[in-house]
Structures are given as C-alpha cells and as structure tokens.
Amino acid sequence: MNMKKVFLSRLCLVLAVSLTLVGCKRSGGGSNTSRATGWDINSKDGGFQYNTKFKEQETAPGLVFVEGGTFTMGRVQDDVMHDWNNTPTQQHVQSFYMDETEVTNKMYLEYLDWIKRTYPPEEENFRAIYNGVLPDTLVWRNRLGYNEVMTENYLRHPGYGEYPVVGVSWIQAVEFANWRTDRVNELQLQENGYLKQGSELEATADANFSTDTYINSPTQTYGGNEDVLRGGKLKAQTNAAGEEINVYASRETGLISPKYRLPTEAEWEYAALGLSEVRSYNVYRGRKKYPWDGQYTRSGKRKIRGDQLANFKQGKGDYGGIAGWSDDGADITAQVKSYDPNDFGLYDMAGNVAEWVADVYRPIVDDEFNDFNYYRGNVYTKNVITEEGTVKVVTTDEIVFDTLPNGDVIARDLPGEIATQPVDEKETYLRTNFDRSDNRNFRDGDVQSSRYYTDFDEEEGEASTDEFTRKMYNSPKHNIEVDSAGNFIREYDKSDRRTSLINDEVRVYKGGSWKDREYWLDPAQRRYYPQNMATDYIGFRCAMSRVGSKSKGNRKTKN
C-alpha cells in the first residue's frame, strides 16, 4: 500500500513538472518561443522561422574591427593652405570594419581577371566594360621625369604585387567594392550549402552572382540556373503541407554580409587617429596629430630611434632620405605593412598613398544638421520593377554605357545586376527625413540653404529667368559626346564666369602620400579631386558597416 502511494505521488510530480515546462514553452520561456505570442519559433511543422543562434557579425576577409565613438573631426595643427576647410566639429561614428591595408595591385588584378573571364573584352559588347575598370597606368608619366618603368610594370609585375594600387578613380574604387561584396557572399553561400561548390567557375556574362539580385530575386541569380542555385549540400526543408522552405538564404539567416564600400570621411579620419588605446583629455578633444603617438614623424623608441614612421616626401628633392641613413624605405610607394599599424591595427593611415573616401567635397562639414555618422553624398535609388511585378535584372543586350567628362566609358549596370532608378514622390511624400533622391548638395547649393547663389543659364553662362540652374559653386561644364563613328566630340567650357572647381562630382581624399610633405600626414587634412580621374598618389581601402552590438563580444554593462 505504501509503495503504491509513493508511485502515485512521484507520477503526480512528473506530470506537474511536465505541465510547467509546457506552460513555460507556450509563454515565452525559451529562445525558440515567441515572447510576443507564445507560439513556437522554428517549428518543424512550419510557421515563423528565425535565426536564434546568431551571435555577432563575423569579420569579413581583409578587415579589422573599429569600435565607434566620439571624436573631434577636422582639428588640424597646420593650415598651410589657409583654405579654412577644417573647422573642428565633434562627431560620433558607429562601429565599423576597415581594410587593414590599402587595396593592393594583387587584389585589384584578381578583380581584373574576374571581369576579363566573365565579360571577355574580345567581344565588342564587353570591351568597354573591361577598359572601364582598368587602372590608368599613364598617371606615372612626367614631362621632365623618366618613370616608364612604373608605367609598364607597377600594376602587373609581381615585384609590386603587395604595393597599393594607384591610377584608380573614385568611380572604379566603388565598382571594385561592389564586386568584392559579391565574391565574398558567393563564397559564404557556397560554404553553407546554398550554392553549388565551384559555381564561380561557371559564371558567364548572363549568368553570374549578384548579392542584390540574390536577395531580391534569388531565382534570377546565375540566370536562373537551378543546377547552381540548388546544387549545394543543403537539403531543403518542408513544412507540414509538403512545401519546400529555406531553399534560399536571406538576410534573416545572417549569412549575407553587409556591403564592402568606401569609408566615409568621418570614419576614415576616426580610424586613422586610432584613439582606442588613448584616453587622455587632450587627445579626446582633438590634439592627436598623427596615427601614432607623439608630435614627430620619427620614432622615439630606443631600438629604432630616428626611423621614419611613414612614407612621405621629406623635403625638396628628398623622397626617402639619404641611402642607408634616415631612409623611409621607399622612393615611391612602399609595400603594405612596411610600418607599424596604429592602435586599431590599421597600416599606412599616414603616407604611402592618399586614399579616396565616399564623401562629396564641400569646404564646410555641416555639423549643425547632423553630428552622427556624417556623410555627404547620399543618392537614394530603388529597384526597377517590371510589368510582371518582378525586379528588372540587366541582360547583355541591355547594357547602358555612360561617357564620363574625361572620355572614359563605363557600364552603368553590369549584366546580372538589378537595374535601379531614383526614388520619386512615392517614397518622399510627407517624409520628414528626406524629400529627394539626390542629396549631394543638400543645404549647400540649393535656394533654401545658400546665402549666395547665382542663376546661370547653362548655354550662355549668364543670368537668366528662363531655364537656369541655381549654383553655389559655379564650376566649369565640359561636354563630351561620341558620334556614330565612335569619335569623341569634345567641347571645353572656356567661360570666364566660372569661379570654382567644386561641384557634385568631386570627392574627398584623405591622408598624405609618398608625394606629399609632412603636414598632409595629419588625418584631419582634406583635399578633393574629380571622381572620374586618377593619379599616381591616390589609392583606396574598403570599409563595411557593423550590424548589431557596438562592441565585439556583445559587451554588456555589469551590475
């Protein structure tokens, strides 16, 4: 009798615990239970699917983590140009990732190889695509200097493989970053079973991988080649109705990386200063002159005392110092990682080559309007939607080429990419945060914000009450067209009414180069150059936004 009572009491206890667990499960007691509704998440029977195992963003190839924070932007200690375009402003930058070195010749040659294999320049329709991404090797030429060895060898000779690529315009740098995004995501999807292994070898002009296309219309990626899209090791799941689910990766999986891009000016300057290990009040308020500690370009460490800490022009006719003494190790560019990194682990943030950043140039950083993730250059677009309601993917028969002011021809969109168009009133109506597609001259060049503007007739170069363009910066307007025979027709703007070289097509570049004097090594210094032109001293590196927590390791406040 006693044994029976013990058995019944234990049975009641088990049932009570089971009911309690079920109640917990239905009331949000686990990570796979909704705290909003109590229903199961990720049930095998179907329903709402969500990645509850995601921890934090992985560091993508070539990048290092830069934890965001507040700093004084634009604080220079030498204003030798007296152009007053460095008014100090306090800014906050979100955490992001940045290339530990400049993009090298070897990295860019990998890009050229992919373009050449996918869009063979032997075909007339693709020739301009390949030519449009080639660096300008003629930037090394000088009328009174012998630099042909660099013209012929710098880009392709393996002796310069780990040297920063130059001769790349801002437009080309942006296209490289887009290509890099696609290649990294393609590999990630292969490794996780969403794409067939070796799919990159099957890429053609009409059938290749685009991240945006995969996200918005995965079945149109690789030209809809099911063998590639469904040829991975991943076995498609089915719901209770027998329908396949989770066939394609989405942003919710956490597998698709944010885009590689050019860093903003604020990000680049913040990263170059390397404030992570320095917490003194003076540094925080903007009194750090170089990416390294101290006020000098030479090392004060006993072992290497007197050695230069960057590659720059030391004086007139002095690009490296005396051989064997006081030498910075390079007369032109230097191999990446030739000097110690800053506290963020970034190399050559001063010297070697100056670097493109994303921003359109203006003399003033408008901190009154925004002091968080500052960036001038937003042009908002949207995907083109077909009559069938699907996104428009560009084909080889629909490539549109643009002729730049310097005569270069580039493809507006590559085959396999989604065609885009400016946002219109459907997206801007009654919005308070933006009201137009092109915001490059927002609060600087429009009637609402400009104290000084002139109404110029574009044809006559004089004030007009008819067709005019309001301009705060009245820069030259050169025109170039291509006739039916393929010849360039150039029309130079010879007007004597032009007052500036600043317009919406000039971009900021930062940092000193092998060709610059010491004062340009200050990360706060800023200059500008046309986005379609290149030089022998401007290179670039990529950045990537961080999603999720501000710091690595999901740091939380401790009680």
Coordinates of C-alpha atoms in Angstrom, one line a residue:
M1 CA 0.0 0.0 0.0
N2 CA 2.8 2.4 0.9
M3 CA 4.7 1.6 -2.4
K4 CA 1.5 2.4 -4.3
K5 CA 1.2 5.8 -2.6
V6 CA 4.9 6.6 -3.4
F7 CA 4.4 5.6 -7.0
L8 CA 1.3 7.8 -7.4
S9 CA 3.0 10.8 -5.7
R10 CA 6.0 10.5 -8.0
L11 CA 3.7 10.3 -11.0
C12 CA 1.9 13.4 -10.0
L13 CA 5.2 15.2 -9.6
V14 CA 6.3 14.2 -13.0
L15 CA 3.1 15.4 -14.5
A16 CA 3.3 18.7 -12.7
V17 CA 6.8 19.3 -13.9
S18 CA 5.8 18.4 -17.5
L19 CA 2.8 20.8 -17.4
T20 CA 5.0 23.5 -16.0
L21 CA 7.5 23.1 -18.8
V22 CA 4.7 23.2 -21.4
G23 CA 3.4 26.3 -19.8
C24 CA 6.8 27.9 -20.0
K25 CA 7.2 26.9 -23.6
R26 CA 3.9 28.5 -24.5
S27 CA 4.6 31.6 -22.5
G28 CA 8.0 32.5 -24.0
G29 CA 10.2 30.5 -21.7
G30 CA 12.7 29.5 -24.3
S31 CA 14.7 31.0 -27.2
N32 CA 12.5 29.2 -29.7
T33 CA 9.3 30.5 -28.3
S34 CA 7.8 33.9 -29.2
R35 CA 7.8 36.4 -26.3
A36 CA 5.1 38.3 -28.3
T37 CA 2.6 35.5 -28.8
G38 CA 3.9 32.4 -27.1
W39 CA 3.9 30.3 -30.3
D40 CA 6.8 28.1 -31.3
I41 CA 9.5 29.6 -33.5
N42 CA 11.4 27.3 -35.9
S43 CA 8.9 24.5 -35.6
K44 CA 9.5 21.5 -37.9
D45 CA 5.8 21.8 -38.8
G46 CA 6.5 25.2 -40.4
G47 CA 5.4 28.7 -39.2
F48 CA 7.7 31.6 -38.3
Q49 CA 11.4 30.8 -38.9
Y50 CA 14.1 32.9 -37.3
N51 CA 17.9 32.5 -36.7
T52 CA 18.1 32.3 -32.9
K53 CA 21.7 31.0 -33.0
F54 CA 23.3 34.2 -34.5
K55 CA 25.9 35.6 -32.1
E56 CA 27.6 38.5 -33.9
Q57 CA 28.9 39.6 -37.3
E58 CA 32.0 37.8 -38.4
T59 CA 34.9 39.9 -39.6
A60 CA 35.0 39.7 -43.4
P61 CA 38.2 39.0 -45.3
G62 CA 40.9 41.7 -45.1
L63 CA 39.1 43.8 -42.5
V64 CA 39.7 44.8 -38.9
F65 CA 37.1 45.9 -36.4
V66 CA 37.0 49.6 -35.4
E67 CA 34.8 50.3 -32.4
G68 CA 32.9 53.5 -32.9
G69 CA 32.8 56.5 -30.6
T70 CA 33.1 60.3 -30.3
F71 CA 36.0 62.4 -31.6
T72 CA 36.8 65.9 -32.8
M73 CA 36.8 65.9 -36.6
G74 CA 38.7 68.4 -38.6
R75 CA 41.2 69.6 -35.9
V76 CA 44.4 70.3 -37.8
Q77 CA 47.6 71.6 -36.3
D78 CA 49.0 73.1 -39.5
D79 CA 46.8 75.0 -42.0
V80 CA 49.5 75.8 -44.6
M81 CA 47.0 76.2 -47.4
H82 CA 44.9 78.7 -45.5
D83 CA 41.7 77.5 -47.1
W84 CA 39.9 77.1 -43.7
N85 CA 38.1 73.9 -44.7
N86 CA 38.9 72.1 -41.4
T87 CA 36.6 73.6 -38.9
P88 CA 36.7 71.3 -35.8
T89 CA 33.4 69.6 -35.1
Q90 CA 32.5 66.9 -32.6
Q91 CA 31.2 63.8 -34.3
H92 CA 30.0 60.3 -33.4
V93 CA 30.9 57.4 -35.6
Q94 CA 29.2 54.0 -35.3
S95 CA 31.3 50.8 -35.1
F96 CA 32.5 49.5 -38.5
Y97 CA 35.2 47.4 -40.2
M98 CA 38.0 48.7 -42.4
D99 CA 40.7 47.1 -44.6
E100 CA 43.9 46.7 -42.6
T101 CA 45.9 47.9 -45.6
E102 CA 45.2 49.7 -48.8
V103 CA 43.9 47.6 -51.7
T104 CA 47.0 46.2 -53.4
N105 CA 47.9 45.5 -57.0
K106 CA 47.4 41.8 -56.5
M107 CA 43.9 42.3 -55.1
Y108 CA 43.0 44.6 -58.0
L109 CA 44.4 42.1 -60.5
E110 CA 42.1 39.5 -59.1
Y111 CA 39.2 41.8 -59.9
L112 CA 40.5 42.4 -63.5
D113 CA 40.9 38.7 -64.0
W114 CA 37.2 38.0 -63.0
I115 CA 36.0 40.8 -65.2
K116 CA 38.0 39.5 -68.2
R117 CA 36.8 36.0 -67.8
T118 CA 33.1 36.9 -67.3
Y119 CA 33.0 39.7 -69.8
P120 CA 35.6 38.8 -72.5
P121 CA 37.0 42.1 -74.0
E122 CA 37.4 40.3 -77.3
E123 CA 33.6 40.7 -77.7
E124 CA 32.6 44.1 -78.9
N125 CA 29.7 44.4 -76.4
F126 CA 32.0 43.8 -73.4
R127 CA 35.2 45.7 -74.5
A128 CA 34.2 48.9 -72.8
I129 CA 33.4 47.0 -69.5
Y130 CA 37.0 45.7 -69.2
N131 CA 38.5 49.0 -70.3
G132 CA 36.4 50.9 -67.9
V133 CA 37.8 49.1 -64.9
L134 CA 41.5 49.2 -65.9
P135 CA 43.7 51.5 -63.8
D136 CA 45.3 54.4 -65.7
T137 CA 49.0 53.4 -65.8
L138 CA 49.9 56.6 -67.6
V139 CA 49.5 58.5 -64.3
W140 CA 53.2 57.8 -63.7
R141 CA 54.4 59.8 -66.6
N142 CA 56.0 63.2 -66.0
R143 CA 57.1 65.6 -68.8
L144 CA 60.5 66.1 -67.2
G145 CA 60.9 62.7 -65.5
Y146 CA 61.7 59.2 -66.5
N147 CA 59.0 57.0 -65.0
E148 CA 58.3 54.5 -67.8
V149 CA 59.4 51.6 -65.5
M150 CA 56.4 52.3 -63.3
T151 CA 54.1 52.9 -66.3
E152 CA 55.0 49.4 -67.7
N153 CA 55.5 47.4 -64.5
Y154 CA 53.9 48.9 -61.4
L155 CA 50.4 47.3 -61.8
R156 CA 51.3 43.8 -63.1
H157 CA 54.9 42.9 -62.1
P158 CA 54.9 40.6 -59.1
G159 CA 57.6 42.8 -57.6
Y160 CA 54.9 45.3 -56.9
G161 CA 52.1 42.8 -56.0
E162 CA 51.8 43.9 -52.4
Y163 CA 52.1 47.6 -53.2
P164 CA 48.9 49.8 -53.1
V165 CA 47.1 50.1 -56.4
V166 CA 47.1 53.6 -57.9
G167 CA 45.7 55.1 -61.1
V168 CA 42.2 54.1 -59.9
S169 CA 39.4 56.7 -60.0
W170 CA 36.8 57.1 -57.3
I171 CA 34.2 55.5 -59.6
Q172 CA 36.5 52.5 -60.2
A173 CA 37.1 52.1 -56.5
V174 CA 33.3 52.0 -55.8
E175 CA 32.9 49.3 -58.5
F176 CA 35.7 47.2 -57.0
A177 CA 34.0 47.3 -53.6
N178 CA 30.7 46.1 -55.2
W179 CA 32.5 43.3 -57.0
R180 CA 34.2 42.3 -53.7
T181 CA 30.9 42.2 -51.9
D182 CA 29.5 39.7 -54.4
R183 CA 32.6 37.4 -54.3
V184 CA 32.6 37.3 -50.5
N185 CA 28.9 36.5 -50.3
E186 CA 29.1 34.0 -53.1
L187 CA 31.8 32.0 -51.2
Q188 CA 29.8 32.3 -47.9
L189 CA 26.7 30.8 -49.6
Q190 CA 28.8 28.0 -51.2
E191 CA 30.3 27.1 -47.8
N192 CA 26.9 26.9 -46.2
G193 CA 25.3 24.8 -48.9
Y194 CA 23.1 27.3 -50.6
L195 CA 25.2 27.4 -53.8
K196 CA 27.0 24.6 -55.7
Q197 CA 30.7 24.3 -55.0
G198 CA 32.7 25.8 -57.8
S199 CA 29.8 28.0 -59.0
E200 CA 32.2 30.9 -59.6
L201 CA 33.8 28.9 -62.4
E202 CA 30.5 28.6 -64.2
A203 CA 29.9 32.4 -64.2
T204 CA 29.2 34.0 -67.5
A205 CA 28.1 37.4 -68.6
D206 CA 24.4 36.4 -68.4
A207 CA 24.7 34.0 -65.5
N208 CA 26.7 35.3 -62.5
F209 CA 26.2 36.1 -58.9
S210 CA 25.0 39.5 -57.6
T211 CA 24.2 40.0 -53.9
D212 CA 21.3 42.4 -54.5
T213 CA 19.8 40.1 -57.2
Y214 CA 20.1 37.1 -54.9
I215 CA 18.4 38.9 -52.0
N216 CA 15.5 40.4 -54.1
S217 CA 15.0 37.6 -56.7
P218 CA 17.2 34.6 -56.0
T219 CA 15.7 32.5 -58.8
Q220 CA 17.2 35.1 -61.3
T221 CA 20.7 34.7 -60.0
Y222 CA 23.1 32.8 -62.3
G223 CA 20.5 33.4 -65.0
G224 CA 18.1 31.1 -63.1
N225 CA 20.5 28.1 -63.4
E226 CA 18.9 25.6 -61.0
D227 CA 21.9 23.3 -61.1
V228 CA 23.9 26.1 -59.4
L229 CA 21.2 27.5 -57.2
R230 CA 20.0 24.2 -55.8
G231 CA 23.2 22.2 -56.2
G232 CA 24.6 22.8 -52.8
K233 CA 24.8 20.2 -50.0
L234 CA 21.9 21.9 -48.2
K235 CA 18.8 19.7 -48.2
A236 CA 15.6 21.8 -48.5
Q237 CA 13.2 21.6 -45.6
T238 CA 9.5 21.1 -46.0
N239 CA 6.6 22.4 -44.0
A240 CA 3.5 20.5 -42.8
A241 CA 1.9 21.0 -46.3
G242 CA 4.9 19.4 -48.0
E243 CA 6.1 22.8 -49.4
E244 CA 9.8 23.5 -49.6
I245 CA 11.1 26.2 -47.2
N246 CA 14.5 27.8 -46.6
V247 CA 15.7 26.9 -50.1
Y248 CA 17.5 30.3 -50.5
A249 CA 19.4 32.2 -47.9
S250 CA 18.0 35.6 -46.9
R251 CA 19.2 38.4 -44.6
E252 CA 17.5 36.7 -41.8
T253 CA 20.0 33.8 -41.9
G254 CA 22.8 36.2 -41.0
L255 CA 24.9 34.6 -43.8
I256 CA 24.8 37.6 -46.2
S257 CA 27.4 40.1 -45.4
P258 CA 26.8 43.9 -45.5
K259 CA 28.4 45.6 -48.5
Y260 CA 32.0 46.5 -48.9
R261 CA 32.2 50.2 -49.6
L262 CA 34.4 53.2 -49.4
P263 CA 34.7 54.6 -45.9
T264 CA 33.1 58.0 -45.1
E265 CA 35.4 60.9 -44.4
A266 CA 34.4 60.8 -40.7
E267 CA 35.0 57.0 -40.5
W268 CA 38.4 57.3 -42.2
E269 CA 39.6 60.2 -40.0
Y270 CA 38.4 58.5 -36.8
A271 CA 40.1 55.2 -37.8
A272 CA 43.3 56.9 -38.8
L273 CA 43.6 58.7 -35.4
G274 CA 43.5 55.3 -33.6
L275 CA 42.0 56.6 -30.3
S276 CA 41.1 53.2 -28.9
E277 CA 44.2 52.9 -26.6
V278 CA 44.5 56.6 -25.7
R279 CA 42.0 58.1 -23.2
S280 CA 43.7 61.4 -22.3
Y281 CA 41.6 64.5 -22.3
N282 CA 43.8 66.3 -24.8
V283 CA 43.6 63.5 -27.3
Y284 CA 39.9 63.2 -26.9
R285 CA 39.5 66.9 -27.7
G286 CA 41.4 66.6 -30.9
R287 CA 45.0 67.1 -30.1
K288 CA 46.5 64.0 -31.6
K289 CA 48.4 64.9 -34.7
Y290 CA 49.3 61.6 -36.3
P291 CA 48.0 58.0 -36.3
W292 CA 50.9 57.2 -33.9
D293 CA 51.6 58.8 -30.5
G294 CA 53.7 61.9 -30.4
Q295 CA 54.3 65.1 -32.4
Y296 CA 57.0 63.9 -34.7
T297 CA 57.4 61.7 -37.7
R298 CA 60.5 59.9 -36.4
S299 CA 60.4 57.1 -33.8
G300 CA 61.5 57.8 -30.2
K301 CA 61.9 54.2 -29.3
R302 CA 65.4 53.3 -28.3
K303 CA 65.8 50.4 -30.7
I304 CA 64.6 52.3 -33.8
R305 CA 65.2 55.9 -32.7
G306 CA 65.2 58.3 -35.6
D307 CA 63.5 55.9 -38.1
Q308 CA 60.7 57.4 -40.1
L309 CA 57.2 56.2 -39.1
A310 CA 55.6 56.7 -42.6
N311 CA 56.5 57.0 -46.3
F312 CA 56.3 60.7 -47.4
K313 CA 58.3 63.4 -49.1
Q314 CA 60.8 64.8 -46.6
G315 CA 61.8 67.8 -48.5
K316 CA 62.5 69.3 -51.9
G317 CA 64.1 66.5 -54.0
D318 CA 64.0 64.2 -51.0
Y319 CA 61.6 61.3 -51.3
G320 CA 63.2 58.9 -48.9
G321 CA 66.2 60.3 -47.2
I322 CA 69.9 59.5 -47.7
A323 CA 70.6 55.9 -48.7
G324 CA 71.4 53.8 -45.6
W325 CA 70.5 56.6 -43.1
S326 CA 67.3 58.4 -42.3
D327 CA 65.7 56.5 -45.1
D328 CA 61.9 55.8 -45.0
G329 CA 62.5 52.7 -47.1
A330 CA 60.8 53.9 -50.3
D331 CA 61.1 56.4 -53.0
I332 CA 57.6 55.9 -54.5
T333 CA 55.0 53.8 -52.7
A334 CA 56.1 51.1 -50.2
Q335 CA 54.9 47.6 -49.8
V336 CA 51.9 47.5 -47.4
K337 CA 52.7 46.7 -43.8
S338 CA 56.2 48.2 -44.1
Y339 CA 55.4 50.4 -41.0
D340 CA 53.7 49.6 -37.7
P341 CA 49.9 49.8 -37.5
N342 CA 48.0 52.2 -35.4
D343 CA 46.1 51.2 -32.3
F344 CA 43.2 49.9 -34.4
G345 CA 45.6 47.6 -36.3
L346 CA 45.4 49.7 -39.5
Y347 CA 48.5 50.1 -41.6
D348 CA 49.6 53.2 -43.6
M349 CA 46.9 55.6 -42.5
A350 CA 49.5 58.3 -43.0
G351 CA 51.8 58.3 -46.0
N352 CA 52.3 55.7 -48.8
V353 CA 49.2 56.7 -50.8
A354 CA 46.4 59.1 -50.1
E355 CA 43.0 57.4 -50.1
W356 CA 39.6 58.0 -51.6
V357 CA 36.7 58.3 -49.2
A358 CA 33.0 58.3 -50.1
D359 CA 32.1 61.9 -49.5
V360 CA 31.4 64.7 -52.0
Y361 CA 33.6 67.6 -51.1
R362 CA 32.4 70.8 -49.5
P363 CA 34.6 73.3 -47.6
I364 CA 32.3 73.0 -44.6
V365 CA 31.2 69.9 -42.7
D366 CA 27.6 70.7 -41.7
D367 CA 27.6 69.5 -38.1
E368 CA 24.6 71.8 -37.3
F369 CA 22.4 69.5 -39.3
N370 CA 24.0 66.2 -38.4
D371 CA 26.7 65.0 -36.0
F372 CA 26.1 61.2 -36.2
N373 CA 27.7 59.1 -39.0
Y374 CA 28.2 62.3 -41.0
Y375 CA 28.3 61.7 -44.8
R376 CA 27.6 64.0 -47.8
G377 CA 26.8 62.1 -51.0
N378 CA 23.5 60.2 -50.5
V379 CA 21.7 59.5 -53.7
Y380 CA 18.7 57.3 -52.9
T381 CA 17.5 54.8 -55.6
K382 CA 15.1 51.9 -55.9
N383 CA 14.8 48.8 -57.9
V384 CA 13.2 48.9 -61.3
I385 CA 10.0 46.8 -61.3
T386 CA 8.8 45.1 -64.5
E387 CA 5.1 45.0 -65.6
E388 CA 5.0 41.4 -64.2
G389 CA 5.9 42.8 -60.7
T390 CA 9.4 41.4 -60.6
V391 CA 12.7 43.2 -60.3
K392 CA 14.4 44.1 -63.6
V393 CA 17.7 42.2 -64.0
V394 CA 20.1 43.7 -66.6
T395 CA 21.0 41.4 -69.5
T396 CA 23.8 41.6 -72.0
D397 CA 21.5 43.1 -74.6
E398 CA 20.5 45.9 -72.2
I399 CA 23.9 47.3 -71.0
V400 CA 23.9 51.1 -70.8
F401 CA 27.2 52.9 -71.2
D402 CA 28.0 56.3 -69.8
T403 CA 30.7 58.6 -71.3
L404 CA 32.5 60.5 -68.5
P405 CA 33.7 64.1 -68.8
N406 CA 37.3 62.8 -69.4
G407 CA 36.1 60.5 -72.3
D408 CA 36.2 57.2 -70.3
V409 CA 33.3 54.9 -71.0
I410 CA 31.8 52.8 -68.2
A411 CA 28.9 50.5 -67.8
R412 CA 26.1 51.9 -65.7
D413 CA 25.0 48.4 -64.5
L414 CA 26.6 45.0 -65.3
P415 CA 24.6 42.1 -66.6
G416 CA 23.1 40.1 -63.7
E417 CA 22.7 43.2 -61.6
I418 CA 19.3 44.8 -60.8
A419 CA 18.5 48.0 -62.7
T420 CA 17.9 51.0 -60.4
Q421 CA 16.2 54.4 -60.7
P422 CA 16.0 57.5 -58.5
V423 CA 13.3 57.4 -55.8
D424 CA 10.3 59.6 -56.5
E425 CA 7.3 61.1 -54.7
K426 CA 6.0 57.6 -53.8
E427 CA 8.9 57.3 -51.4
T428 CA 9.3 61.0 -50.4
Y429 CA 5.7 62.2 -50.0
L430 CA 5.2 63.7 -46.5
R431 CA 8.5 62.3 -45.3
T432 CA 10.5 64.5 -42.8
N433 CA 13.9 62.8 -43.1
F434 CA 14.4 63.2 -46.9
D435 CA 12.4 64.7 -49.8
R436 CA 14.6 64.0 -52.9
S437 CA 16.7 61.4 -54.5
D438 CA 20.0 63.3 -54.9
N439 CA 21.1 64.9 -51.6
R440 CA 24.7 65.7 -52.6
N441 CA 24.2 69.5 -52.4
F442 CA 21.7 69.4 -49.5
R443 CA 21.9 72.7 -47.5
D444 CA 24.8 73.7 -49.7
G445 CA 23.8 74.8 -53.2
D446 CA 20.1 74.9 -53.0
V447 CA 18.0 78.1 -52.6
Q448 CA 16.8 77.2 -49.1
S449 CA 20.3 76.9 -47.7
S450 CA 22.6 79.2 -49.8
R451 CA 23.2 82.8 -48.9
Y452 CA 25.0 83.3 -52.2
Y453 CA 23.8 81.6 -55.4
T454 CA 23.5 82.8 -59.0
D455 CA 21.0 81.8 -61.6
F456 CA 23.2 80.7 -64.6
D457 CA 21.9 79.8 -68.0
E458 CA 23.8 76.6 -68.9
E459 CA 24.2 77.6 -72.5
E460 CA 25.1 81.3 -72.3
G461 CA 26.8 81.2 -68.9
E462 CA 24.8 84.3 -67.8
A463 CA 21.9 85.0 -65.5
S464 CA 18.6 84.0 -66.9
T465 CA 15.0 84.0 -65.8
D466 CA 14.0 81.1 -68.0
E467 CA 15.9 77.7 -67.8
F468 CA 18.6 78.0 -65.2
T469 CA 20.4 76.1 -62.5
R470 CA 20.9 77.6 -59.1
K471 CA 24.5 77.1 -58.1
M472 CA 26.5 77.9 -55.1
Y473 CA 29.6 76.5 -56.8
N474 CA 29.9 77.7 -60.4
S475 CA 32.3 75.1 -61.8
P476 CA 33.2 74.5 -65.5
K477 CA 30.9 72.3 -67.5
H478 CA 32.9 70.4 -70.1
N479 CA 30.9 68.3 -72.6
I480 CA 31.9 65.2 -74.5
E481 CA 29.9 63.1 -76.9
V482 CA 30.5 60.2 -79.2
D483 CA 29.4 60.3 -82.8
S484 CA 28.2 57.4 -84.9
A485 CA 31.7 56.6 -86.0
G486 CA 32.9 56.3 -82.4
N487 CA 34.8 59.6 -82.4
F488 CA 34.9 61.9 -79.4
I489 CA 33.5 65.4 -79.8
R490 CA 34.9 67.5 -77.0
E491 CA 33.5 70.8 -76.0
Y492 CA 35.6 72.7 -73.4
D493 CA 34.0 75.2 -71.2
K494 CA 36.0 78.4 -71.8
S495 CA 33.7 80.7 -70.0
D496 CA 35.4 83.4 -67.9
R497 CA 32.4 83.4 -65.5
R498 CA 33.4 80.1 -63.8
T499 CA 34.5 80.7 -60.2
S500 CA 35.2 77.3 -58.6
L501 CA 36.3 73.7 -59.3
I502 CA 33.9 72.4 -56.7
N503 CA 30.8 70.5 -57.8
D504 CA 28.8 67.4 -57.0
E505 CA 31.3 65.2 -58.9
V506 CA 34.4 65.9 -56.8
R507 CA 35.3 63.6 -53.9
V508 CA 37.3 63.9 -50.8
Y509 CA 40.6 62.1 -50.4
K510 CA 42.5 61.8 -47.1
G511 CA 46.0 61.2 -45.8
G512 CA 49.4 62.1 -47.1
S513 CA 51.2 60.1 -49.8
W514 CA 54.7 59.3 -50.9
K515 CA 54.5 62.5 -52.9
D516 CA 53.3 64.8 -50.1
R517 CA 55.1 66.8 -47.4
E518 CA 54.7 66.1 -43.7
Y519 CA 51.7 68.3 -42.9
W520 CA 49.4 66.2 -45.1
L521 CA 50.0 63.2 -42.8
D522 CA 47.6 64.7 -40.3
P523 CA 44.4 62.6 -40.6
A524 CA 42.2 65.8 -40.4
Q525 CA 43.7 67.3 -43.6
R526 CA 41.3 67.1 -46.5
R527 CA 41.6 67.6 -50.3
Y528 CA 39.4 66.9 -53.3
Y529 CA 39.7 65.5 -56.8
P530 CA 37.3 64.7 -59.7
Q531 CA 35.7 61.4 -59.1
N532 CA 36.4 60.2 -62.7
M533 CA 40.1 61.0 -62.7
A534 CA 43.1 59.2 -61.2
T535 CA 46.6 60.0 -60.0
D536 CA 49.9 58.2 -59.1
Y537 CA 49.4 59.0 -55.4
I538 CA 45.7 58.2 -54.6
G539 CA 44.7 54.7 -53.7
F540 CA 41.9 53.4 -51.5
R541 CA 40.8 50.8 -48.9
C542 CA 37.3 49.4 -48.2
A543 CA 35.1 49.6 -45.2
M544 CA 32.0 47.7 -44.0
S545 CA 29.2 48.7 -41.6
R546 CA 28.8 46.7 -38.4
V547 CA 25.4 45.3 -37.6
G548 CA 24.2 44.5 -34.1
S549 CA 26.2 45.4 -31.0
K550 CA 28.6 48.4 -30.8
S551 CA 31.5 46.3 -29.4
K552 CA 32.8 42.9 -30.2
G553 CA 31.8 40.1 -27.9
N554 CA 28.4 41.7 -27.1
R555 CA 29.8 43.7 -24.1
K556 CA 27.1 44.4 -21.6
T557 CA 27.0 46.7 -18.5
K558 CA 27.9 44.7 -15.4
N559 CA 26.0 45.2 -12.2

